[in-house]
Coordinates of N, CA, C and O and ligand atoms in Angstrom, one line a residue:
M1 N 31.0 -144.3 45.3 CA 30.0 -143.6 46.3 C 29.0 -144.6 46.8 O 28.5 -145.4 45.9
N2 N 28.7 -144.7 48.1 CA 27.7 -145.6 48.6 C 26.3 -145.2 48.3 O 26.0 -144.1 47.8
Q3 N 25.4 -146.2 48.5 CA 24.0 -146.0 48.0 C 23.3 -144.8 48.8 O 22.6 -144.1 48.2
A4 N 23.6 -144.7 50.0 CA 23.0 -143.6 50.8 C 23.5 -142.2 50.2 O 22.7 -141.3 50.0
A5 N 24.7 -142.1 49.9 CA 25.3 -140.9 49.3 C 24.7 -140.6 48.0 O 24.3 -139.5 47.7
K6 N 24.6 -141.6 47.1 CA 24.0 -141.5 45.8 C 22.6 -141.0 45.9 O 22.1 -140.1 45.2
T7 N 21.8 -141.7 46.8 CA 20.4 -141.3 46.9 C 20.2 -139.9 47.4 O 19.3 -139.2 47.0
L8 N 21.0 -139.5 48.4 CA 20.9 -138.2 49.0 C 21.3 -137.1 48.0 O 20.6 -136.1 47.9
L9 N 22.3 -137.4 47.3 CA 22.8 -136.4 46.3 C 21.7 -136.2 45.2 O 21.4 -135.0 44.8
E10 N 21.1 -137.3 44.8 CA 20.0 -137.2 43.8 C 18.8 -136.4 44.3 O 18.2 -135.6 43.7
R11 N 18.5 -136.6 45.6 CA 17.4 -135.9 46.3 C 17.6 -134.4 46.4 O 16.7 -133.6 46.2
I12 N 18.9 -134.1 46.7 CA 19.2 -132.7 46.8 C 19.1 -132.0 45.4 O 18.6 -130.9 45.3
K13 N 19.4 -132.7 44.4 CA 19.3 -132.2 43.0 C 17.8 -132.0 42.7 O 17.5 -131.0 42.0
T14 N 16.9 -132.9 43.1 CA 15.5 -132.8 42.6 C 14.7 -132.0 43.6 O 13.9 -131.2 43.1
D15 N 14.9 -132.1 44.9 CA 14.0 -131.5 45.9 C 14.7 -130.4 46.7 O 14.1 -129.8 47.6
G16 N 16.0 -130.3 46.6 CA 16.7 -129.3 47.5 C 17.3 -128.2 46.7 O 16.9 -128.0 45.5
A17 N 18.2 -127.5 47.3 CA 18.8 -126.3 46.6 C 20.1 -126.0 47.4 O 20.3 -126.3 48.6
I18 N 21.1 -125.5 46.6 CA 22.3 -125.1 47.3 C 22.5 -123.6 47.0 O 22.5 -123.2 45.8
D19 N 22.5 -122.8 48.1 CA 22.6 -121.4 48.0 C 23.9 -121.0 48.7 O 24.0 -120.8 49.9
G20 N 25.0 -120.9 47.9 CA 26.3 -120.6 48.5 C 26.7 -121.8 49.4 O 26.9 -122.9 49.0
Q21 N 26.8 -121.5 50.7 CA 27.2 -122.5 51.7 C 26.0 -123.1 52.3 O 26.1 -124.0 53.2
V22 N 24.8 -122.7 52.0 CA 23.6 -123.2 52.7 C 22.8 -124.2 51.8 O 22.5 -123.9 50.7
I23 N 22.6 -125.3 52.3 CA 21.9 -126.4 51.6 C 20.5 -126.5 52.1 O 20.3 -126.7 53.3
K24 N 19.5 -126.4 51.2 CA 18.1 -126.5 51.5 C 17.7 -128.0 51.5 O 17.8 -128.6 50.4
V25 N 17.3 -128.5 52.6 CA 17.0 -129.9 52.7 C 15.6 -130.1 53.4 O 15.3 -131.2 53.9
D26 N 14.9 -129.1 53.5 CA 13.7 -129.1 54.4 C 12.5 -129.9 53.8 O 11.5 -130.0 54.4
L27 N 12.6 -130.4 52.5 CA 11.5 -131.2 52.0 C 11.7 -132.7 52.2 O 10.9 -133.5 52.0
F28 N 12.9 -133.0 52.8 CA 13.2 -134.5 53.0 C 14.0 -134.8 54.2 O 14.0 -135.9 54.7
L29 N 14.7 -133.8 54.8 CA 15.6 -134.1 56.0 C 15.2 -133.4 57.3 O 15.2 -134.0 58.3
N30 N 15.0 -132.0 57.2 CA 14.8 -131.4 58.5 C 13.6 -130.5 58.7 O 13.6 -129.7 59.6
H31 N 12.6 -130.7 57.9 CA 11.3 -130.1 58.2 C 10.2 -131.2 57.9 O 9.6 -131.8 58.8
M32 N 10.0 -131.5 56.6 CA 9.3 -132.7 56.2 C 10.5 -133.8 56.2 O 11.5 -133.5 55.7
V33 N 10.2 -135.0 56.7 CA 11.3 -135.9 56.8 C 10.9 -137.2 56.1 O 9.8 -137.8 56.3
D34 N 11.8 -137.6 55.2 CA 11.6 -138.9 54.4 C 12.3 -140.0 55.3 O 13.5 -140.1 55.4
T35 N 11.4 -140.8 56.0 CA 11.9 -141.7 56.9 C 12.7 -142.9 56.3 O 13.7 -143.4 56.9
G36 N 12.4 -143.2 55.0 CA 13.1 -144.2 54.3 C 14.5 -143.7 54.0 O 15.5 -144.5 54.2
L37 N 14.6 -142.5 53.6 CA 16.0 -141.9 53.3 C 16.8 -141.8 54.6 O 18.0 -142.1 54.6
M38 N 16.1 -141.4 55.7 CA 16.8 -141.3 57.0 C 17.3 -142.7 57.4 O 18.4 -142.8 57.9
R39 N 16.5 -143.7 57.2 CA 16.9 -145.1 57.5 C 18.2 -145.5 56.7 O 19.1 -146.1 57.2
L40 N 18.1 -145.2 55.4 CA 19.3 -145.5 54.6 C 20.6 -144.9 55.0 O 21.6 -145.5 55.1
I41 N 20.4 -143.6 55.4 CA 21.6 -142.8 55.9 C 22.0 -143.4 57.2 O 23.2 -143.6 57.5
A42 N 21.1 -143.7 58.1 CA 21.4 -144.2 59.4 C 22.1 -145.6 59.3 O 23.1 -145.8 60.1
R43 N 21.7 -146.4 58.4 CA 22.3 -147.8 58.2 C 23.8 -147.6 57.8 O 24.6 -148.3 58.3
E44 N 24.0 -146.7 56.9 CA 25.3 -146.4 56.4 C 26.3 -146.0 57.5 O 27.4 -146.5 57.7
L45 N 25.7 -145.0 58.3 CA 26.6 -144.5 59.4 C 26.7 -145.5 60.5 O 27.8 -145.7 61.1
A46 N 25.7 -146.2 60.8 CA 25.7 -147.2 61.9 C 26.7 -148.3 61.6 O 27.5 -148.7 62.5
N47 N 26.8 -148.7 60.3 CA 27.7 -149.7 59.9 C 29.2 -149.3 60.2 O 30.0 -150.2 60.6
R48 N 29.4 -148.0 60.1 CA 30.8 -147.6 60.3 C 31.2 -147.6 61.7 O 32.4 -147.6 62.1
F49 N 30.2 -147.7 62.6 CA 30.5 -147.7 64.1 C 30.1 -149.0 64.8 O 30.1 -149.1 66.0
A50 N 29.7 -150.0 63.9 CA 29.1 -151.2 64.5 C 30.0 -152.0 65.5 O 29.5 -152.6 66.4
D51 N 31.3 -151.9 65.3 CA 32.2 -152.6 66.2 C 33.0 -151.7 67.2 O 34.0 -152.0 67.7
R52 N 32.4 -150.6 67.4 CA 33.1 -149.6 68.3 C 32.5 -149.5 69.7 O 32.8 -148.6 70.5
Q53 N 31.7 -150.5 70.1 CA 31.1 -150.6 71.4 C 30.5 -149.3 71.9 O 30.8 -148.8 73.0
I54 N 29.6 -148.8 71.1 CA 28.9 -147.6 71.4 C 27.8 -147.9 72.5 O 27.1 -148.8 72.4
D55 N 27.8 -147.1 73.6 CA 26.8 -147.3 74.6 C 25.6 -146.4 74.4 O 24.4 -146.8 74.6
K56 N 25.8 -145.2 73.9 CA 24.7 -144.2 73.7 C 25.0 -143.3 72.6 O 26.2 -143.0 72.3
I57 N 24.0 -142.8 71.9 CA 24.1 -141.8 70.9 C 23.8 -140.4 71.6 O 22.9 -140.4 72.4
L58 N 24.6 -139.4 71.2 CA 24.3 -138.1 71.8 C 24.1 -137.1 70.6 O 25.0 -137.0 69.7
T59 N 23.0 -136.3 70.7 CA 22.8 -135.3 69.6 C 22.3 -134.1 70.3 O 22.2 -134.0 71.6
A60 N 21.9 -133.0 69.5 CA 21.4 -131.8 70.1 C 20.1 -131.5 69.4 O 19.9 -131.8 68.2
E61 N 19.2 -130.9 70.1 CA 17.9 -130.4 69.5 C 18.2 -129.5 68.4 O 19.2 -128.7 68.5
T62 N 17.5 -129.4 67.3 CA 16.3 -130.2 67.0 C 16.6 -131.2 65.9 O 16.2 -132.3 66.0
S63 N 17.2 -130.7 64.9 CA 17.3 -131.5 63.6 C 18.2 -132.7 63.7 O 18.2 -133.6 62.8
G64 N 19.0 -132.9 64.8 CA 19.8 -134.1 64.9 C 19.0 -135.3 65.4 O 19.4 -136.4 65.2
I65 N 17.8 -135.0 65.9 CA 17.1 -136.0 66.6 C 16.6 -137.2 65.7 O 16.7 -138.3 66.1
M66 N 16.1 -136.8 64.5 CA 15.6 -137.9 63.7 C 16.7 -138.9 63.3 O 16.5 -140.1 63.3
L67 N 17.9 -138.4 62.9 CA 19.0 -139.3 62.6 C 19.5 -140.0 63.8 O 19.8 -141.2 63.7
A68 N 19.6 -139.3 64.9 CA 20.0 -140.0 66.2 C 19.1 -141.2 66.5 O 19.6 -142.3 66.8
Q69 N 17.8 -141.0 66.4 CA 16.9 -142.1 66.7 C 17.1 -143.2 65.7 O 17.2 -144.4 66.1
A70 N 17.3 -142.9 64.4 CA 17.4 -144.0 63.4 C 18.7 -144.7 63.6 O 18.8 -146.0 63.5
V71 N 19.8 -144.0 63.9 CA 21.1 -144.7 64.2 C 21.0 -145.5 65.5 O 21.5 -146.7 65.5
A72 N 20.3 -145.0 66.5 CA 20.2 -145.7 67.7 C 19.4 -147.0 67.5 O 19.8 -148.0 68.1
E73 N 18.4 -147.0 66.7 CA 17.7 -148.2 66.4 C 18.6 -149.2 65.7 O 18.5 -150.4 66.1
E74 N 19.4 -148.8 64.8 CA 20.3 -149.7 64.1 C 21.3 -150.3 65.0 O 21.6 -151.5 64.9
L75 N 21.8 -149.5 66.0 CA 22.9 -150.0 66.9 C 22.3 -150.6 68.2 O 23.0 -151.1 69.0
D76 N 21.0 -150.5 68.3 CA 20.2 -151.0 69.4 C 20.7 -150.4 70.8 O 21.1 -151.1 71.7
V77 N 20.9 -149.1 70.8 CA 21.3 -148.4 72.0 C 20.4 -147.2 72.2 O 19.7 -146.8 71.3
P78 N 20.3 -146.6 73.4 CA 19.5 -145.4 73.6 C 20.1 -144.2 72.9 O 21.3 -144.2 72.7
F79 N 19.3 -143.2 72.7 CA 19.9 -141.9 72.2 C 19.5 -140.8 73.2 O 18.4 -140.8 73.8
I80 N 20.3 -139.8 73.4 CA 20.1 -138.6 74.2 C 20.1 -137.4 73.3 O 21.0 -137.3 72.5
Y81 N 19.1 -136.5 73.5 CA 19.3 -135.2 72.8 C 19.5 -134.1 73.8 O 18.7 -134.0 74.7
A82 N 20.6 -133.4 73.7 CA 20.8 -132.3 74.5 C 19.7 -131.3 74.3 O 19.3 -131.0 73.2
K83 N 19.2 -130.7 75.4 CA 18.1 -129.8 75.3 C 18.6 -128.3 75.3 O 19.6 -128.0 75.9
K84 N 17.8 -127.5 74.5 CA 18.2 -126.1 74.5 C 17.5 -125.2 75.5 O 17.8 -124.0 75.6
K85 N 16.6 -125.8 76.2 CA 15.9 -125.1 77.3 C 15.9 -126.1 78.5 O 15.6 -127.3 78.3
K86 N 16.3 -125.7 79.6 CA 16.4 -126.6 80.8 C 15.0 -126.8 81.4 O 14.4 -125.8 81.8
P87 N 14.5 -128.0 81.4 CA 13.2 -128.3 82.0 C 13.3 -128.1 83.5 O 14.4 -128.3 84.1
L88 N 12.2 -127.8 84.1 CA 12.1 -127.6 85.6 C 12.6 -128.9 86.3 O 13.1 -128.9 87.4
T89 N 12.3 -130.0 85.7 CA 12.6 -131.3 86.3 C 14.1 -131.7 86.2 O 14.5 -132.6 86.8
M90 N 14.8 -130.9 85.5 CA 16.3 -131.2 85.4 C 17.0 -130.4 86.4 O 17.2 -129.2 86.3
V91 N 17.4 -131.1 87.5 CA 18.0 -130.5 88.6 C 19.6 -130.5 88.5 O 20.2 -129.4 88.7
D92 N 20.1 -131.6 88.3 CA 21.6 -131.8 88.2 C 21.9 -132.0 86.7 O 21.4 -132.9 86.1
Y93 N 22.7 -131.1 86.1 CA 22.9 -131.2 84.7 C 24.4 -130.8 84.3 O 25.0 -130.0 85.0
Y94 N 24.7 -131.2 83.1 CA 25.9 -130.7 82.4 C 25.4 -129.6 81.4 O 24.3 -129.8 80.9
A95 N 26.2 -128.5 81.2 CA 25.7 -127.5 80.3 C 26.9 -126.9 79.6 O 28.0 -126.8 80.1
A96 N 26.7 -126.5 78.3 CA 27.8 -125.9 77.5 C 27.1 -125.0 76.5 O 26.1 -125.3 75.9
A97 N 27.7 -123.8 76.3 CA 27.2 -122.8 75.3 C 27.7 -123.1 73.9 O 28.8 -123.6 73.7
S98 N 26.8 -122.8 73.0 CA 27.2 -123.0 71.6 C 26.7 -121.8 70.8 O 25.5 -121.3 70.9
Y99 N 27.5 -121.2 69.9 CA 27.1 -120.1 69.1 C 26.9 -120.6 67.6 O 27.8 -121.1 67.0
S100 N 25.6 -120.4 67.1 CA 25.4 -120.8 65.7 C 25.6 -119.6 64.8 O 25.0 -118.6 64.9
F101 N 26.6 -119.8 63.9 CA 26.9 -118.7 62.9 C 25.8 -118.6 61.9 O 25.4 -117.6 61.4
T102 N 25.2 -119.8 61.6 CA 24.2 -119.9 60.6 C 23.0 -119.1 61.1 O 22.4 -118.3 60.3
K103 N 22.6 -119.2 62.4 CA 21.4 -118.6 62.9 C 21.8 -117.3 63.7 O 20.9 -116.6 64.1
Q104 N 23.1 -117.1 63.9 CA 23.5 -115.9 64.6 C 22.9 -115.7 66.0 O 22.4 -114.7 66.3
E105 N 22.9 -116.9 66.7 CA 22.4 -116.8 68.1 C 23.2 -117.8 69.0 O 23.7 -118.8 68.5
S106 N 23.2 -117.5 70.2 CA 23.9 -118.3 71.2 C 22.9 -119.2 71.9 O 21.8 -118.7 72.3
T107 N 23.2 -120.5 72.1 CA 22.3 -121.3 72.9 C 23.1 -122.1 73.8 O 24.3 -122.3 73.7
T108 N 22.4 -122.6 74.9 CA 23.1 -123.5 75.8 C 22.5 -124.9 75.7 O 21.3 -125.0 75.5
L109 N 23.4 -125.9 75.7 CA 22.9 -127.2 75.6 C 22.9 -127.8 77.0 O 23.9 -127.7 77.7
Y110 N 21.9 -128.5 77.4 CA 21.7 -129.1 78.7 C 21.6 -130.6 78.6 O 20.7 -131.1 77.8
V111 N 22.3 -131.4 79.4 CA 22.1 -132.8 79.5 C 22.0 -133.2 81.0 O 22.9 -132.8 81.8
S112 N 21.0 -133.9 81.4 CA 20.8 -134.3 82.8 C 22.0 -135.2 83.2 O 22.4 -136.1 82.5
K113 N 22.4 -135.1 84.5 CA 23.4 -136.0 85.0 C 22.8 -137.4 85.2 O 23.5 -138.4 85.4
E114 N 21.5 -137.5 85.1 CA 20.8 -138.9 85.2 C 21.0 -139.7 84.0 O 20.7 -140.9 84.0
V115 N 21.5 -139.2 82.9 CA 21.5 -140.0 81.6 C 22.9 -140.3 81.1 O 23.0 -141.1 80.2
L116 N 23.9 -139.7 81.7 CA 25.3 -139.9 81.3 C 26.1 -140.4 82.4 O 26.1 -139.7 83.5
F117 N 26.9 -141.4 82.2 CA 27.8 -141.9 83.3 C 29.2 -142.0 82.9 O 29.5 -142.3 81.7
P118 N 30.1 -141.8 83.8 CA 31.6 -141.9 83.5 C 31.9 -143.2 82.7 O 31.4 -144.2 83.0
E119 N 32.8 -143.0 81.8 CA 33.3 -144.1 80.9 C 32.4 -144.6 79.8 O 32.8 -145.4 79.0
E120 N 31.2 -144.1 79.8 CA 30.3 -144.5 78.7 C 30.8 -144.0 77.4 O 31.4 -142.9 77.3
R121 N 30.7 -144.9 76.4 CA 31.2 -144.6 75.0 C 30.1 -144.1 74.2 O 29.1 -144.7 73.9
L122 N 30.3 -142.8 73.7 CA 29.3 -142.1 73.0 C 29.6 -141.9 71.5 O 30.7 -141.7 71.1
L123 N 28.5 -141.8 70.7 CA 28.6 -141.4 69.3 C 27.8 -140.2 69.1 O 26.6 -140.1 69.4
F124 N 28.5 -139.1 68.7 CA 27.8 -137.8 68.4 C 27.2 -137.9 67.0 O 27.9 -138.3 66.0
I125 N 25.9 -137.5 66.9 CA 25.2 -137.5 65.6 C 24.6 -136.1 65.4 O 24.0 -135.6 66.4
D126 N 24.6 -135.6 64.1 CA 23.9 -134.4 63.9 C 23.5 -134.4 62.4 O 24.0 -135.2 61.6
D127 N 22.7 -133.4 62.0 CA 22.4 -133.3 60.5 C 23.5 -132.7 59.8 O 24.0 -133.2 58.8
F128 N 24.0 -131.5 60.2 CA 25.0 -130.8 59.6 C 26.2 -130.6 60.5 O 26.0 -130.4 61.7
F129 N 27.4 -130.6 59.9 CA 28.6 -130.1 60.7 C 29.0 -128.9 59.8 O 29.3 -129.0 58.7
A130 N 28.9 -127.7 60.5 CA 29.2 -126.4 59.8 C 30.5 -125.8 60.4 O 31.6 -126.2 60.0
R131 N 30.3 -125.0 61.4 CA 31.5 -124.4 62.0 C 32.0 -125.2 63.2 O 33.0 -124.8 63.8
G132 N 31.2 -126.1 63.6 CA 31.6 -127.0 64.7 C 31.3 -126.5 66.1 O 31.8 -127.1 67.1
S133 N 30.4 -125.5 66.2 CA 30.2 -125.0 67.6 C 29.3 -126.0 68.4 O 29.4 -126.1 69.6
T134 N 28.4 -126.7 67.7 CA 27.6 -127.7 68.4 C 28.5 -128.8 68.9 O 28.4 -129.2 70.1
L135 N 29.4 -129.3 68.0 CA 30.3 -130.3 68.4 C 31.2 -129.9 69.6 O 31.4 -130.6 70.5
K136 N 31.6 -128.6 69.6 CA 32.5 -128.1 70.6 C 31.7 -128.1 72.0 O 32.3 -128.5 73.0
A137 N 30.4 -127.7 72.0 CA 29.6 -127.8 73.2 C 29.4 -129.2 73.7 O 29.5 -129.5 74.9
I138 N 29.2 -130.1 72.7 CA 29.0 -131.5 73.0 C 30.3 -132.0 73.7 O 30.3 -132.8 74.7
E139 N 31.5 -131.6 73.1 CA 32.8 -132.1 73.6 C 33.0 -131.6 75.1 O 33.5 -132.3 75.9
E140 N 32.5 -130.4 75.4 CA 32.6 -129.9 76.7 C 31.7 -130.7 77.7 O 32.1 -131.0 78.8
I141 N 30.5 -131.1 77.2 CA 29.7 -132.0 78.0 C 30.3 -133.3 78.3 O 30.2 -133.9 79.3
V142 N 30.9 -133.8 77.2 CA 31.6 -135.1 77.3 C 32.7 -135.0 78.4 O 32.9 -135.9 79.2
D143 N 33.5 -133.9 78.4 CA 34.5 -133.7 79.4 C 34.0 -133.6 80.8 O 34.5 -134.3 81.7
Q144 N 32.9 -132.8 80.9 CA 32.3 -132.7 82.2 C 31.8 -134.0 82.8 O 31.8 -134.2 84.0
S145 N 31.3 -134.9 81.9 CA 30.6 -136.1 82.4 C 31.6 -137.3 82.4 O 31.3 -138.4 82.8
H146 N 32.9 -137.0 82.0 CA 33.9 -138.1 82.0 C 33.5 -139.3 81.2 O 33.8 -140.4 81.5
T147 N 32.7 -139.0 80.1 CA 32.4 -140.0 79.1 C 33.4 -140.0 78.0 O 34.4 -139.2 78.0
V148 N 33.3 -140.9 77.1 CA 34.3 -141.0 76.0 C 33.6 -140.8 74.6 O 32.6 -141.5 74.3
L149 N 34.1 -139.8 73.9 CA 33.5 -139.6 72.5 C 34.2 -140.5 71.5 O 35.3 -140.2 71.1
V150 N 33.5 -141.6 71.2 CA 34.1 -142.6 70.3 C 34.1 -142.2 68.8 O 35.0 -142.5 68.0
G151 N 33.1 -141.4 68.5 CA 32.9 -141.0 67.1 C 32.0 -139.9 66.9 O 31.2 -139.5 67.8
K152 N 32.1 -139.3 65.7 CA 31.2 -138.2 65.3 C 30.7 -138.4 63.9 O 31.6 -138.7 63.0
A153 N 29.4 -138.3 63.7 CA 28.9 -138.5 62.3 C 27.7 -137.6 62.0 O 26.9 -137.4 62.9
V154 N 27.7 -137.1 60.8 CA 26.7 -136.2 60.4 C 26.2 -136.6 59.0 O 26.9 -137.3 58.3
I155 N 25.1 -136.0 58.5 CA 24.7 -136.3 57.2 C 25.6 -135.5 56.2 O 26.1 -136.1 55.3
I156 N 25.7 -134.2 56.4 CA 26.5 -133.4 55.5 C 27.6 -132.6 56.3 O 27.3 -131.9 57.2
N157 N 28.8 -132.9 55.9 CA 30.0 -132.2 56.6 C 30.4 -131.1 55.7 O 31.0 -131.3 54.6
K158 N 30.1 -129.9 56.2 CA 30.5 -128.7 55.4 C 31.8 -128.1 55.9 O 32.3 -127.1 55.3
G159 N 32.4 -128.7 56.9 CA 33.6 -128.2 57.4 C 34.9 -129.0 57.0 O 34.8 -129.8 56.0
E160 N 35.9 -128.7 57.6 CA 37.2 -129.3 57.2 C 37.6 -130.5 58.1 O 38.6 -131.1 57.8
R161 N 36.9 -130.8 59.2 CA 37.3 -131.8 60.1 C 37.1 -133.2 59.5 O 36.0 -133.6 59.2
E162 N 38.2 -133.9 59.3 CA 38.1 -135.2 58.7 C 37.7 -136.3 59.7 O 37.4 -137.4 59.3
D163 N 37.8 -136.0 61.0 CA 37.4 -137.0 62.0 C 35.8 -137.0 62.1 O 35.3 -137.8 62.9
V164 N 35.1 -136.1 61.4 CA 33.7 -136.2 61.4 C 33.2 -137.0 60.2 O 33.3 -136.5 59.0
E165 N 32.7 -138.2 60.5 CA 32.2 -139.0 59.4 C 30.9 -138.4 58.8 O 30.1 -137.7 59.5
S166 N 30.7 -138.6 57.5 CA 29.5 -138.0 56.9 C 29.1 -138.8 55.6 O 29.9 -139.6 55.1
I167 N 27.9 -138.5 55.2 CA 27.4 -139.1 53.9 C 27.9 -138.3 52.8 O 28.4 -138.9 51.8
L168 N 27.8 -137.0 52.9 CA 28.3 -136.1 51.8 C 29.2 -135.0 52.4 O 28.9 -134.6 53.6
T169 N 30.1 -134.5 51.6 CA 30.9 -133.3 52.0 C 30.6 -132.2 51.0 O 29.9 -132.5 49.9
M170 N 31.0 -131.0 51.2 CA 30.8 -129.9 50.3 C 31.4 -130.3 48.9 O 30.8 -129.9 47.9
G171 N 32.5 -131.0 48.9 CA 33.1 -131.4 47.6 C 32.2 -132.2 46.8 O 32.1 -132.1 45.5
D172 N 31.4 -133.1 47.4 CA 30.4 -134.0 46.7 C 29.3 -133.1 46.0 O 28.6 -133.6 45.1
L173 N 29.1 -131.9 46.5 CA 27.9 -131.1 46.1 C 28.3 -130.2 45.0 O 27.5 -129.5 44.5
K174 N 29.6 -130.1 44.6 CA 30.0 -129.2 43.6 C 29.6 -129.6 42.2 O 29.5 -130.8 41.9
Ligands
G4P201 P1 27.8 -125.9 63.9 O1 26.7 -126.5 64.7 O2 28.6 -126.9 63.1 O3 28.6 -124.9 64.6 O4 27.1 -125.0 62.7 P2 26.4 -123.5 62.8 O5 26.5 -123.0 64.2 O6 27.0 -122.7 61.7 O7 25.0 -123.9 62.4 C1 24.3 -124.9 63.0 C2 22.8 -124.8 62.8 O8 22.5 -124.5 61.4 C3 22.3 -126.2 63.0 O9 21.0 -126.1 63.4 C4 22.3 -126.8 61.6 O10 21.3 -127.8 61.4 C5 22.0 -125.6 60.7 N1 22.7 -125.7 59.4 C6 24.0 -125.5 59.2 N2 24.3 -125.6 57.9 C7 23.1 -125.8 57.3 C8 22.8 -125.9 55.9 O11 23.6 -125.9 55.0 N3 21.4 -126.1 55.6 C9 20.5 -126.2 56.6 N4 19.2 -126.4 56.2 N5 20.8 -126.0 57.9 C10 22.1 -125.8 58.2 P3 20.8 -125.7 65.0 O12 20.8 -124.2 65.1 O13 21.8 -126.4 65.8 O14 19.5 -126.2 65.4 P4 18.2 -126.9 64.8 O15 17.9 -126.2 63.5 O16 18.6 -128.3 64.6 O17 17.2 -126.7 65.8

């Protein structure tokens, strides 16, 4: 197990909790944020994509943003966060709906046409992969924008998709 995985697992044991399928990480990942831990996780994930010619990182509001920024710094590329509310200044945009089973609500993700260009190579980043509805919406935006999704990476992969890179899976938490 790599250092990022060991450190995160230890932190979940001391400061987190696992309640069935829901992992409480809001003392270090998605409410109060341990930037050192985030950097360690970002370095591990960025290393896996270092030679993949990533042009931009793409994530979704809100909790994906901190990791996306940390990975973007490591790879020295910009990151984009899809917005859940369309700003007045966003005139031309790509949009896709996503239903969160965890939160039982539907949201639409918006990305301005000014920030994505055809053929650009993107890396999707998020905190959790659960049912995959966020990734599905992101994949729709990738299709609409004729960009290329080179990779997908999250901190904790709770799903079955093996093409989603992660630091920990549900199996590691048992
Ligand atoms: P999906 O994106 O893979 O489809 O998953 P799902 O709809 O089931 O739930 C996604 C939302 O729930 C995400 O937040 C994600 O961060 C959060 N989530 C999923 N599993 C867990 C978990 O085990 N622990 C915690 N703490 N959160 C979890 P979101 O609604 O996309 O938005 P935001 O909270 O980032 O704003």
